[in-house]
mmCIF file of C-alpha atoms and ligand atoms in Angstrom:
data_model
loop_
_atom_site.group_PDB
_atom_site.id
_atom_site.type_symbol
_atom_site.label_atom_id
_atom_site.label_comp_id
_atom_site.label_asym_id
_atom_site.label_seq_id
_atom_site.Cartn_x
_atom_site.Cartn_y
_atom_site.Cartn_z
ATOM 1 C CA UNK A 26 0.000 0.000 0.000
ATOM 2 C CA UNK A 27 1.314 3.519 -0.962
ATOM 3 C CA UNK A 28 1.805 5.848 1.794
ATOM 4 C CA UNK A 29 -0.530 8.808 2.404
ATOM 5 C CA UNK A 30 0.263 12.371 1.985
ATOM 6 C CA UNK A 31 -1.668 15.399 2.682
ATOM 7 C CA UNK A 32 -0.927 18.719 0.716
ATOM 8 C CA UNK A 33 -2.500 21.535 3.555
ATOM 9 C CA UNK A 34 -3.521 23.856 -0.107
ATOM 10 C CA UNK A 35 -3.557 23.500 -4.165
ATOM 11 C CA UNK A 36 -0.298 23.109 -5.743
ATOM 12 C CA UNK A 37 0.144 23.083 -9.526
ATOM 13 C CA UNK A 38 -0.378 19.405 -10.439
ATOM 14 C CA UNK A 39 2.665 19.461 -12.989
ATOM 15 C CA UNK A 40 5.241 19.168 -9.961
ATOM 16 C CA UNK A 41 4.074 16.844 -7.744
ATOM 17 C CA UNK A 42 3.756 13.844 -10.651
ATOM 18 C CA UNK A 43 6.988 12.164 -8.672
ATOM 19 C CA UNK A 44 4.647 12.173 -5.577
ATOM 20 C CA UNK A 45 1.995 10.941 -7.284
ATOM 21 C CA UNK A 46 4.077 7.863 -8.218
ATOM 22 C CA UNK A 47 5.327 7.150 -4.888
ATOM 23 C CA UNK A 48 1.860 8.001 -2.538
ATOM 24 C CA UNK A 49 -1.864 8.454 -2.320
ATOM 25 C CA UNK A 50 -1.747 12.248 -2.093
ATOM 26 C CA UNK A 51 -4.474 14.473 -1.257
ATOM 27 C CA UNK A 52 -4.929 18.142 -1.443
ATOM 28 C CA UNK A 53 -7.316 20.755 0.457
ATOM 29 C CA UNK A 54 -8.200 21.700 -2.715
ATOM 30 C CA UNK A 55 -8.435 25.834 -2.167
ATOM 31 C CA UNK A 56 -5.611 28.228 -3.244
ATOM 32 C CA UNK A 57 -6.594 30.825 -1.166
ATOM 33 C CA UNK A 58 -8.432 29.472 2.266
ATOM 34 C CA UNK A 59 -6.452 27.371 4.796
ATOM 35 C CA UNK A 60 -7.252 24.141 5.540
ATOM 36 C CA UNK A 61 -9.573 24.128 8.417
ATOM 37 C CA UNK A 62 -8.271 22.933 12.062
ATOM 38 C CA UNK A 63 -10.527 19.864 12.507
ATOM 39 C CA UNK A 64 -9.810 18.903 8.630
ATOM 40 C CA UNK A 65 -5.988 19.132 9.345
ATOM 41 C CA UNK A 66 -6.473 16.833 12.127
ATOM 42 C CA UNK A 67 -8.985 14.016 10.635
ATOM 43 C CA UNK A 68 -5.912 14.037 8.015
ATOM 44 C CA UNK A 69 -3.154 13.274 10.177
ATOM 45 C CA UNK A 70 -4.788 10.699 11.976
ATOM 46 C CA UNK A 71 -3.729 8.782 8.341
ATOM 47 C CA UNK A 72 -1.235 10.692 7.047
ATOM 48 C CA UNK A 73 2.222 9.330 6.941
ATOM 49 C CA UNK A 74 3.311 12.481 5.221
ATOM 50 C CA UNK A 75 2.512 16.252 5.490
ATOM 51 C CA UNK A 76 2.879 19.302 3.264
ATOM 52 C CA UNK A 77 2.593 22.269 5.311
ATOM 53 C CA UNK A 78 2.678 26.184 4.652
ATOM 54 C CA UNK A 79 3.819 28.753 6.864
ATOM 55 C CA UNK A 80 0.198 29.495 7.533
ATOM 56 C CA UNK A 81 -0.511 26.226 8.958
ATOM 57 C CA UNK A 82 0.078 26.089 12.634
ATOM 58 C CA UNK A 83 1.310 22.403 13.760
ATOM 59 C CA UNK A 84 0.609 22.076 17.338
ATOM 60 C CA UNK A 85 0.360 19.470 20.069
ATOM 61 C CA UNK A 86 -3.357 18.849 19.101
ATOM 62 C CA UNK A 87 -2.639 17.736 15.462
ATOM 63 C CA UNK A 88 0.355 15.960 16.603
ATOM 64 C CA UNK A 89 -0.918 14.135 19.107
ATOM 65 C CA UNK A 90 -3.418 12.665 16.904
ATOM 66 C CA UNK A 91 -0.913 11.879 13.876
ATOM 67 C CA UNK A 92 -0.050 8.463 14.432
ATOM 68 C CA UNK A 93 1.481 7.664 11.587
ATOM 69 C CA UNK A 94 2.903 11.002 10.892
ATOM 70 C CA UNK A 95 6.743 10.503 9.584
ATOM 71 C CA UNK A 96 7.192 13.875 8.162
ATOM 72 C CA UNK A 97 6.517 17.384 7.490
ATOM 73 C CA UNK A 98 7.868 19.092 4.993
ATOM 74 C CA UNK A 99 7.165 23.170 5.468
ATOM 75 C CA UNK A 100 7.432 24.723 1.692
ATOM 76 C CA UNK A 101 8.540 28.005 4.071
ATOM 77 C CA UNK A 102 12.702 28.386 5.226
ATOM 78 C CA UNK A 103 11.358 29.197 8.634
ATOM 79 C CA UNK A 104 9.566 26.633 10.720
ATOM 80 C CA UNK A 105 7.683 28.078 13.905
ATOM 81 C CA UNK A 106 4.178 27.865 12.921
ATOM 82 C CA UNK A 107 5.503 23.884 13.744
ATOM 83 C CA UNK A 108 5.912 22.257 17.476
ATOM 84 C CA UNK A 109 9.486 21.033 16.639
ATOM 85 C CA UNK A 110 9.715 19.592 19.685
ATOM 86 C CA UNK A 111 6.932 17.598 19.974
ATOM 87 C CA UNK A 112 7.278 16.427 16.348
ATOM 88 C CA UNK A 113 10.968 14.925 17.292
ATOM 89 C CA UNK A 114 9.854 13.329 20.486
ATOM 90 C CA UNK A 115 7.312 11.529 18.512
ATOM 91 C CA UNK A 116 9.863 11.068 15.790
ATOM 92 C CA UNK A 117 8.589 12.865 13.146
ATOM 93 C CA UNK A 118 11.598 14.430 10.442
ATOM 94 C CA UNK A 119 10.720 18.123 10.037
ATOM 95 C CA UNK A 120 11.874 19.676 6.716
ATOM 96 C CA UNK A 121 11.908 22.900 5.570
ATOM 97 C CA UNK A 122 13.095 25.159 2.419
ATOM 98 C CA UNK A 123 16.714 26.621 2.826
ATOM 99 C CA UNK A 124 18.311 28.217 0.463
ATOM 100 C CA UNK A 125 16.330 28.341 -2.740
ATOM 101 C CA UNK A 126 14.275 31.353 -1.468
ATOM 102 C CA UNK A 127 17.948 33.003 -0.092
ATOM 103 C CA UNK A 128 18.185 35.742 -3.297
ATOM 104 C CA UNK A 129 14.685 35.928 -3.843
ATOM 105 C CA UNK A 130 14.068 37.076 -0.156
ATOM 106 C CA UNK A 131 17.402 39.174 -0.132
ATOM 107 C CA UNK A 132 15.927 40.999 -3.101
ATOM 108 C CA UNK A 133 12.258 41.793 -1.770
ATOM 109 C CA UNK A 134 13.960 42.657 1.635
ATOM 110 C CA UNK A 135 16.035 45.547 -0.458
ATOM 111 C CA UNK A 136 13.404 46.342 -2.927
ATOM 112 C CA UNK A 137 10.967 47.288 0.728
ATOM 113 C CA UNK A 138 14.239 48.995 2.149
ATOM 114 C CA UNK A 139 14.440 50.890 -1.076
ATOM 115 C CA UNK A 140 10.788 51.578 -1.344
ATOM 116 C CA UNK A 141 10.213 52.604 2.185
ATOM 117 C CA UNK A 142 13.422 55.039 1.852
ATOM 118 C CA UNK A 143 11.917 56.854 -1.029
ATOM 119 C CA UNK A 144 9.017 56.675 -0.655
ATOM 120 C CA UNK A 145 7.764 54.902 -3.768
ATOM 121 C CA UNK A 146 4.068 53.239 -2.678
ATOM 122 C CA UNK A 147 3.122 57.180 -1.702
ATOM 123 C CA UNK A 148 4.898 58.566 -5.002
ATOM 124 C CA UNK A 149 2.995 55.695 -7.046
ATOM 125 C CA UNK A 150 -0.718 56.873 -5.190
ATOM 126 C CA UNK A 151 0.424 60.364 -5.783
ATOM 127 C CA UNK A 152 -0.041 59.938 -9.276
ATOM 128 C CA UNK A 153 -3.141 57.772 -9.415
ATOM 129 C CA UNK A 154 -4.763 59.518 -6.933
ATOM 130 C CA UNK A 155 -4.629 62.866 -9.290
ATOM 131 C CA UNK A 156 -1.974 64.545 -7.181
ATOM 132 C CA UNK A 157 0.541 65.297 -9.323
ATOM 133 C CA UNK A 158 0.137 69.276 -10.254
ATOM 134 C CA UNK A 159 3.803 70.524 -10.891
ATOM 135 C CA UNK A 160 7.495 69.453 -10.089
ATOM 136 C CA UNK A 161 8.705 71.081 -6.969
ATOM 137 C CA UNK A 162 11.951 70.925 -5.146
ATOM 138 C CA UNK A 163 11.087 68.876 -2.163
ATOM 139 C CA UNK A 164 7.999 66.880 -3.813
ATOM 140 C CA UNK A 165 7.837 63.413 -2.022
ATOM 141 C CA UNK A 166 11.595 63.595 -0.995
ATOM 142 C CA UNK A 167 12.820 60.991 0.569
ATOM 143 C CA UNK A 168 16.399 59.195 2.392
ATOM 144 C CA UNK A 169 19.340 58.330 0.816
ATOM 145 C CA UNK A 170 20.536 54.781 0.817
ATOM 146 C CA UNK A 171 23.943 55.079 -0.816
ATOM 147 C CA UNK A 172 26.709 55.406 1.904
ATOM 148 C CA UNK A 173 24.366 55.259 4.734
ATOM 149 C CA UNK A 174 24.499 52.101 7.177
ATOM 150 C CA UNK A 175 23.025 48.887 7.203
ATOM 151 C CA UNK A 176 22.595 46.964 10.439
ATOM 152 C CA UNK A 177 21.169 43.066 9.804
ATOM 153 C CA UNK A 178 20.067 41.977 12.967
ATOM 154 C CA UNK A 179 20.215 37.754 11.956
ATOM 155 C CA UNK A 180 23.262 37.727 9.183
ATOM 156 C CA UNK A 181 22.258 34.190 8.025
ATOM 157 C CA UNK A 182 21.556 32.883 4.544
ATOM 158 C CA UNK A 183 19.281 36.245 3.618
ATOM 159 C CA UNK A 184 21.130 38.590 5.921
ATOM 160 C CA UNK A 185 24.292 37.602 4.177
ATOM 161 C CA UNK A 186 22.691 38.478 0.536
ATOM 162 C CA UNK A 187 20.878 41.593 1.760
ATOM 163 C CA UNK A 188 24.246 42.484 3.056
ATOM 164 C CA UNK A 189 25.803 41.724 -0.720
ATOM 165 C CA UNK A 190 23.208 43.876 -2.286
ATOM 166 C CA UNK A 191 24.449 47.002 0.441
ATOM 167 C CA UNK A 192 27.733 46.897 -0.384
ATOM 168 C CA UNK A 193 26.719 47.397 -4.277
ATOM 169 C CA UNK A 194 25.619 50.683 -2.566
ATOM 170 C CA UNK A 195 28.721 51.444 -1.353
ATOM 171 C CA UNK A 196 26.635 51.017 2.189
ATOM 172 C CA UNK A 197 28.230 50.559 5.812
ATOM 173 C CA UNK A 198 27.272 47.052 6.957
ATOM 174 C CA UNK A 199 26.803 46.607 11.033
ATOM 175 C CA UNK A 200 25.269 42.709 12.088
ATOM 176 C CA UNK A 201 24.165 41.548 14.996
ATOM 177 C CA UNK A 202 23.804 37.592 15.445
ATOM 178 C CA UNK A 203 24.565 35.325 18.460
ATOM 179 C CA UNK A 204 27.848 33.720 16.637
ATOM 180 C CA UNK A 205 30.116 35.721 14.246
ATOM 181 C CA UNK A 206 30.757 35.280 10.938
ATOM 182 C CA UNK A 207 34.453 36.135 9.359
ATOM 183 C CA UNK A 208 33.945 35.380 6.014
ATOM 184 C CA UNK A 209 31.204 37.831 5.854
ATOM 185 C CA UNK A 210 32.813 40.476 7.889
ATOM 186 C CA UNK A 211 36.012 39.666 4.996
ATOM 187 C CA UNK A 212 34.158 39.155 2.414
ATOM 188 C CA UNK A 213 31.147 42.071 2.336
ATOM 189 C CA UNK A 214 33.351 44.340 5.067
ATOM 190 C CA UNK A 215 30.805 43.775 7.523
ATOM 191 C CA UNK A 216 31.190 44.560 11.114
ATOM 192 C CA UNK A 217 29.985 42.130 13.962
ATOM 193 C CA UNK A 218 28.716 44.096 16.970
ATOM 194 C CA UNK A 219 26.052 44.357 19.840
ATOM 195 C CA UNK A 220 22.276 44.644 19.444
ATOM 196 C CA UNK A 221 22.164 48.164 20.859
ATOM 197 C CA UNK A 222 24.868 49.068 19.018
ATOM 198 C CA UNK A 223 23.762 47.853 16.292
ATOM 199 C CA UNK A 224 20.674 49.791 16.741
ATOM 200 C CA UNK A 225 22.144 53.108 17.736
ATOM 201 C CA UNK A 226 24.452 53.671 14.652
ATOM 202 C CA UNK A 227 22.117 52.085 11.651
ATOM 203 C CA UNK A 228 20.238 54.479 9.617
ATOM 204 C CA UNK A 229 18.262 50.574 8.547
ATOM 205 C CA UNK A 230 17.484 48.438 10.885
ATOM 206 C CA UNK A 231 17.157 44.979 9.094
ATOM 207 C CA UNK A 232 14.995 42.035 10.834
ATOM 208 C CA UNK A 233 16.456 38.770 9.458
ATOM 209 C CA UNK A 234 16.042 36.375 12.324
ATOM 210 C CA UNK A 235 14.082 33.844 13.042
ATOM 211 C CA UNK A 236 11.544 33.995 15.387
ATOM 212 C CA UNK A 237 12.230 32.006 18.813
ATOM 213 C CA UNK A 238 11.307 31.827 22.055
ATOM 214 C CA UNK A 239 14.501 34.076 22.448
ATOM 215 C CA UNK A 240 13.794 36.570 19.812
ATOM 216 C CA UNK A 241 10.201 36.722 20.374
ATOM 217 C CA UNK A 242 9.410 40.618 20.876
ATOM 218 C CA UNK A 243 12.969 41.981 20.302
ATOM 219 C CA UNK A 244 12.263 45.015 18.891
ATOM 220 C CA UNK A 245 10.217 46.332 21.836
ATOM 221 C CA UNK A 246 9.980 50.012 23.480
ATOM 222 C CA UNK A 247 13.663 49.866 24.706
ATOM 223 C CA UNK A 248 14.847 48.573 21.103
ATOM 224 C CA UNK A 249 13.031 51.427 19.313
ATOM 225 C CA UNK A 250 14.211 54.110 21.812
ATOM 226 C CA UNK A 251 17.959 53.116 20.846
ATOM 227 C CA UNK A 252 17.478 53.401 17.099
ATOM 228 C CA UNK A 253 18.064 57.073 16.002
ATOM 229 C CA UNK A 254 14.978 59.197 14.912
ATOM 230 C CA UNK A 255 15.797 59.106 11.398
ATOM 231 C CA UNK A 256 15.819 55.256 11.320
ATOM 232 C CA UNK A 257 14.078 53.026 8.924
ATOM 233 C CA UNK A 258 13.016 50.019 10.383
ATOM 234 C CA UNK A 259 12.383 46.745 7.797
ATOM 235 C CA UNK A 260 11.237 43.189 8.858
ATOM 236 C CA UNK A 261 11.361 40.293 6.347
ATOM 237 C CA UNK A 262 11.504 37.637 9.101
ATOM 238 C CA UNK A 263 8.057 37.209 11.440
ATOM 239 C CA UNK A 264 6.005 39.868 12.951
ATOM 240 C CA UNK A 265 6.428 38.139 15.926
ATOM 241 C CA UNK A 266 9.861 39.551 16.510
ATOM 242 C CA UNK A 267 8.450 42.765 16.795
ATOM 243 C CA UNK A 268 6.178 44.343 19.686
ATOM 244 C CA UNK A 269 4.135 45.828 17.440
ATOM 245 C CA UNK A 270 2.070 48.120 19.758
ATOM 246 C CA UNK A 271 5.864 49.203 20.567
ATOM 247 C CA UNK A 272 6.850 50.049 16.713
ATOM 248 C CA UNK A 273 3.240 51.934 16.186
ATOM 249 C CA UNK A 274 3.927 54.420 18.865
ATOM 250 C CA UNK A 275 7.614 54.683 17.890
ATOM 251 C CA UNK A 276 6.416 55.280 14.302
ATOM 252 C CA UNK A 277 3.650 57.406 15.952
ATOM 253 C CA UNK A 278 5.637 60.165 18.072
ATOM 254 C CA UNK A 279 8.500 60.262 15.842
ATOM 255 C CA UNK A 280 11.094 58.043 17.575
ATOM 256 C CA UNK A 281 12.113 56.590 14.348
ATOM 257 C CA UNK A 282 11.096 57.565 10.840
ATOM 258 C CA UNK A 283 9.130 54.167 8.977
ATOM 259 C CA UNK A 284 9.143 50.951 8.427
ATOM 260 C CA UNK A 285 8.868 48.577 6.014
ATOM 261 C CA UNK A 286 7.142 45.257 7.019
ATOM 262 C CA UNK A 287 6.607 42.105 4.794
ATOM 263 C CA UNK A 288 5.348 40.090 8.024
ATOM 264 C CA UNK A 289 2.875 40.801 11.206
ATOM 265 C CA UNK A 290 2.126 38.922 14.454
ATOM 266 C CA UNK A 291 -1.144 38.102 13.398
ATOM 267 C CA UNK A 292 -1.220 37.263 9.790
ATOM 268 C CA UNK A 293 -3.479 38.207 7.352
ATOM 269 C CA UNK A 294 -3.865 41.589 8.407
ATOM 270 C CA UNK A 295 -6.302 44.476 6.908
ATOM 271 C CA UNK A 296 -6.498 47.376 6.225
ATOM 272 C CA UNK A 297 -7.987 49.065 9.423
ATOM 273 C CA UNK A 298 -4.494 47.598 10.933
ATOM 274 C CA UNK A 299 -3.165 50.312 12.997
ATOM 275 C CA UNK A 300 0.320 50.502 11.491
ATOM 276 C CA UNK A 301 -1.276 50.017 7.668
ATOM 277 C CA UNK A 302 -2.775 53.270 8.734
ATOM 278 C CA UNK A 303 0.591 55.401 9.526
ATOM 279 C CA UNK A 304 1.805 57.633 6.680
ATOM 280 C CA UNK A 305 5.042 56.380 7.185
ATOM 281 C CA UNK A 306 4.881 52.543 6.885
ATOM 282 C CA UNK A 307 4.718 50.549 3.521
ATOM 283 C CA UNK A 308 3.397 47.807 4.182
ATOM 284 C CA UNK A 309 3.167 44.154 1.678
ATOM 285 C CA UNK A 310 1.559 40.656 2.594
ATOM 286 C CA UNK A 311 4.535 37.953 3.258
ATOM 287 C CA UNK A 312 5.812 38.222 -0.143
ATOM 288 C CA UNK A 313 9.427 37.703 0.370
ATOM 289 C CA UNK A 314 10.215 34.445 -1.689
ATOM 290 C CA UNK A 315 7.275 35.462 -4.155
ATOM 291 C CA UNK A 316 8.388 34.868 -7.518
ATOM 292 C CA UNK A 317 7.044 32.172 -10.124
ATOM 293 C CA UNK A 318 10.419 30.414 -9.876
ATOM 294 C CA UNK A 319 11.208 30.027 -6.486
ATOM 295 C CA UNK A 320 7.983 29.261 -5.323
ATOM 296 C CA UNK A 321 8.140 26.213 -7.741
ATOM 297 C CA UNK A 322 11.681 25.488 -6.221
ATOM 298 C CA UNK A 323 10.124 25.705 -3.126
ATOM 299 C CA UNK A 324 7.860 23.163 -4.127
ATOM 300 C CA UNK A 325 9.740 20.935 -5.685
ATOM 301 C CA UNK A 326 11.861 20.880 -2.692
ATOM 302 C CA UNK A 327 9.002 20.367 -0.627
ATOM 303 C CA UNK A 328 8.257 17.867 -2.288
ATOM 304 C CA UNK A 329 11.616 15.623 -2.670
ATOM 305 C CA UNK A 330 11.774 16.017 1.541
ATOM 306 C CA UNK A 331 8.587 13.884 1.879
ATOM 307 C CA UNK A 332 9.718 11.570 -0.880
ATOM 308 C CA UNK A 333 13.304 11.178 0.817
ATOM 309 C CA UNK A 334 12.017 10.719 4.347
ATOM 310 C CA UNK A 335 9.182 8.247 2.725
ATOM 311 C CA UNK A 336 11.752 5.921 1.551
ATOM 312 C CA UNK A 337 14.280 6.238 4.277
ATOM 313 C CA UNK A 338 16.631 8.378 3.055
ATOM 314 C CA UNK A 339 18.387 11.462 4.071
ATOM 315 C CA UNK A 340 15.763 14.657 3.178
ATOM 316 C CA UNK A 341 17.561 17.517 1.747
ATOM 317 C CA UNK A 342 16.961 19.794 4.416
ATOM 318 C CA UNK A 343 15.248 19.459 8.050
ATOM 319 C CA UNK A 344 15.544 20.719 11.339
ATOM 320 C CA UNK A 345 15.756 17.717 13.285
ATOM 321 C CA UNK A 346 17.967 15.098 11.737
ATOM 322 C CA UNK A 347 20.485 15.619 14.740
ATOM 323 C CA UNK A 348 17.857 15.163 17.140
ATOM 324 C CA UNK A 349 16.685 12.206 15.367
ATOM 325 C CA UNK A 350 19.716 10.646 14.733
ATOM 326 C CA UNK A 351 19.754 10.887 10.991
HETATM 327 P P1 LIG B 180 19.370 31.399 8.714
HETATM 328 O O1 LIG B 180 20.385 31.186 7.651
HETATM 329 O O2 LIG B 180 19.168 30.363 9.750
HETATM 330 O O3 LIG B 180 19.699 32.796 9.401
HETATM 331 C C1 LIG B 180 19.186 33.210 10.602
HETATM 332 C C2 LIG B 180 20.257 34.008 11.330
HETATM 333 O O4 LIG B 180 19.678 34.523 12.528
HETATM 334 C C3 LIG B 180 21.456 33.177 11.709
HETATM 335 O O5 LIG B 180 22.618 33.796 11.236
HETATM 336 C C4 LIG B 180 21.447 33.156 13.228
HETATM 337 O O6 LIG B 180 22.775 33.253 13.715
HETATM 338 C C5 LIG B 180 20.627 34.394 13.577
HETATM 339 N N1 LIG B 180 19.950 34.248 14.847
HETATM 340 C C6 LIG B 180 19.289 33.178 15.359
HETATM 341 N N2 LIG B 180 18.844 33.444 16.589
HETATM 342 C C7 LIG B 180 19.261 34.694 16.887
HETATM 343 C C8 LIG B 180 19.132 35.510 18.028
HETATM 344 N N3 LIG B 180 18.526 35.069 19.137
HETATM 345 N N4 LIG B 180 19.641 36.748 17.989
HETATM 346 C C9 LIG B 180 20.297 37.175 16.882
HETATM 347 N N5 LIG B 180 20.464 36.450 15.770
HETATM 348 C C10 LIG B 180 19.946 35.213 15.776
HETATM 349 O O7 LIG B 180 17.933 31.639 8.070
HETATM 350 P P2 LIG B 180 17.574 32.368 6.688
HETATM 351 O O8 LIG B 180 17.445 31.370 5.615
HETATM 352 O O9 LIG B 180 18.468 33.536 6.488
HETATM 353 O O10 LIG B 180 16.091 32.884 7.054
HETATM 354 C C11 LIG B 180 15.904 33.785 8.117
HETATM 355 C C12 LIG B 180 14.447 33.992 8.444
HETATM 356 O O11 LIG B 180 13.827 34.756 7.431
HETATM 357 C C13 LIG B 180 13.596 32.713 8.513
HETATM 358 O O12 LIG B 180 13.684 32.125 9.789
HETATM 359 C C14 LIG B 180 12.204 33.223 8.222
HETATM 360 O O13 LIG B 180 11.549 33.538 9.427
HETATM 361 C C15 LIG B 180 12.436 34.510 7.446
HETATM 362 N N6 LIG B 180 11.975 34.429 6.044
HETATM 363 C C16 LIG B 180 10.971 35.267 5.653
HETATM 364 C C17 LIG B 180 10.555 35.265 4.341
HETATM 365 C C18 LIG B 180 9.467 36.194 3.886
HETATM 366 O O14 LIG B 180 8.704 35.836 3.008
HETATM 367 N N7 LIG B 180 9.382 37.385 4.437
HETATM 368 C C19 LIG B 180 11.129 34.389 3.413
HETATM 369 C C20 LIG B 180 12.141 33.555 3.849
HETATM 370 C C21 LIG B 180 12.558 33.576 5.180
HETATM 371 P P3 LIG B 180 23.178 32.735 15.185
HETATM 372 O O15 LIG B 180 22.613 31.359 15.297
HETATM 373 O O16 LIG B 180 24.652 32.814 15.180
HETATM 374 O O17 LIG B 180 22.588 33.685 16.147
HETATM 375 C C1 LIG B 181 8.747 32.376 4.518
HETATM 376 O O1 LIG B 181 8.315 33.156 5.272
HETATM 377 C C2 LIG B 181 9.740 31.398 4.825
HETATM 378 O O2 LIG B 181 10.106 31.247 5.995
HETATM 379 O O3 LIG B 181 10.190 30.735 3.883
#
C-alpha cells in the first residue's frame, strides 16, 4: 500500500507527478483558504506524510493525533508555525526550504528597504490619486541609501545576501547575530557588533532572524528608543519579533522615521491595521520568496523532503535530523 500524503492547499499538479508515483496524495483543494483545524487533524490521523505552509500552525493537538505522521515538509525556510519539539519526540523528520528562497528574499527585503526610503508606494498613489500638479523641489523627498548604514540583525543565509546587495551601494554594513561570521565580515566588510549598538548607529534596521522563544518581541519600546529618529526600520523575518504596539507608537511620536514590514504577528492583516494606517509605513503581505520560480523550487523541494524521508533516506533539508539521529 502507498503511503498517504496530505498537501494543507492546491499546488500546480505538474510538480508533484513524482509524488503521485510514490503516494496516495491528497490536497485541500483551495488556493486561497487554509485548511480548516478539525480537517488538518482528521488528516493526520492517516497521514504518513505532510505538506505544510507557513500558515498552517502544527501544534500538540494535530500531533498528538498523527499516528502515523513521519514527516513534514514546510514549503517556508522558517519553521515556527511547527511544534518542533513535539514532532521529534514523537519522531517525526521536520523539513523545511533553505536556500532556494535566499536571493529571492534578499531581493524583496532591499526592494521594501528601497521603497520605504523613497518613498515609492506614496509617489505611485500620488499619481493615481490625481496629485501630481507641478514638479517642486522637495515633492515626495525621501532618504538616501547610498553610503548610509546597514545593520542586519540575523546575518544568516538572507542577511548575508541583503548584506551583498548594500555593499553594491557602497553602504556601511553593522550585524548583529549570536555567533560571528568572518567570512562575511572579509568578504562584504561587515562589522559584527552588539544589538544596541547595532541599533544606535544604523540608519536601517534589518529584521532577518528567526523567530524564537529568544527573539520573540525583540524590537520592543527599549529597542526602538535606541534606534536614532531618522531610522528606517524593515522586517522580512516574522512579525512576531516585533512588539508591534511598541513600533506603532515609535512610528507614531517620531522616535524613528518608517518601516517597512513584509510580516505581522497576526497574519493576514487588513487594512484598518493600525500601522497600515501610519503615513510612514509601507506595508506588503509575506511576499518575500514570491516569484514564479522560487515558489516552484520551493515546491519541488518540498516535495523531494517527503519523498526522501518516505523511503528512508536522508531529506535535503530538516531541522531535526540531529535530534533524530539521521
Ligand atoms: P538562517 O540562515 O538560519 O539565518 C538566521 C540568522 O539569525 C542566523 O545567522 C542566526 O545566527 C541568527 N539568529 C538566530 N537566533 C538569533 C538571536 N537570538 N539573535 C540574533 N540572531 C539570531 O535563516 P535564513 O534562511 O536567512 O532565514 C531567516 C528567516 O527569514 C527565517 O527564519 C524566516 O523567518 C524569514 N523568512 C521570511 C521570508 C518572507 O517571506 N518574508 C522568506 C524567507 C525567510 P546565530 O545562530 O549565530 O545567532
Ligand atoms: C517564509 O516566510 C519562509 O520562511 O520561507
Amino acid at each position: 500500500m502507498k503511503p498517504y500524503v496530505f498537501i494543507t492547499r492546491k499546488m500546480p499538479d505538474h510538480l508533484l507527478s513524482e509524488l503521485y508515483e510514490v503516494a496516495e496524495v491528497k490536497m485541500w483543494e483551495h488556493e486561497d483558504i487554509p485548511v480548516p483545524f478539525d480537517v488538518l487533524q482528521e488528516e493526520l490521523e492517516r497521514a504518513n506524510g505532510l505538506f505544510s505552509l507557513v500558515s498552517d500552525p502544527i501544534h500538540s493537538e494535530h500531533l498528538e493525533s498523527a499516528p502515523h505522521l513521519k514527516v513534514i515538509a514546510n514549503m517556508a525556510v522558517g519553521y515556527d508555525n511547527i511544534d518542533v519539539q513535539l514532532a521529534t519526540k514523537k519522531g517525526i523528520m521536520v523539513c523545511h526550504t533553505p536556500d532556494v528562497l535566499t536571493d529571492t528574499t534578499a531581493d524583496l527585503t532591499f526592494a521594501l528597504l528601497l521603497a520605504t526610503a523613497r518613498r515609492i508606494p506614496e509617489a505611485a498613489r500620488y499619481i493615481s490619486n490625481d496629485e501630481w500638479k507641478q514638479w517642486s523641489p522637495y515633492l515626495l523627498a525621501g532618504m538616501d541609501i547610498h553610503h548610509k548604514t546597514i545593520g542586519i540583525v540575523g546575518m544568516g543565509r538572507i542577511g548575508e545576501a541583503v548584506a551583498k546587495r548594500a555593499k553594491g551601494f557602497d553602504m556601511n554594513i553593522l550585524y548583529y547575530n549570536r555567533s560571528r561570521k568572518e567570512e562575511a565580515e572579509q568578504q562584504l566588510g561587515a562589522t559584527y557588533c552588539s544589538f544596541v549598538e547595532l541599533l544606535q548607529q544604523s540608519d536601517y534596521v534589518v529584521c532577518l532572524a528567526p523567530l524564537t522563544s529568544e527573539t520573540k518581541e525583540l524590537f520592543d519600546e527599549q529597542a526602538f528608543q535606541e534606534m536614532k529618529n531618522s531610522a528606517i526600520f524593515i522586517n522580512a523575518s516574522r512579525g512576531g519579533l516585533v512588539k508591534e504596539s511598541a513600533l506603532q507608537e515609535a512610528l507614531e511620536k517620531g522616535i524613528i522615521h518608517g518601516a517597512g514590514l513584509d510580516v505581522f504577528a497576526e497574519e493576514p492583516i487588513r487594512a484598518n491595521h493600525p500601522l497600515v494606517q501610519l503615513p510612514n509605513v509601507v506595508a506588503i503581505p509575506h511576499i518575500g520568496s514570491a516569484t514564479v520560480e522560487t515558489r516552484d523550487a520551493m515546491v519541488k523541494m518540498t516535495v523531494q523532503n517527503i519523498i526522501r524521508v518516505l523511503k528512508g533516506e536522508r531529506p535535503l533539508a530538516a531541522v531535526n535530523l540531529k535530534e533524530l539521529g539521521v
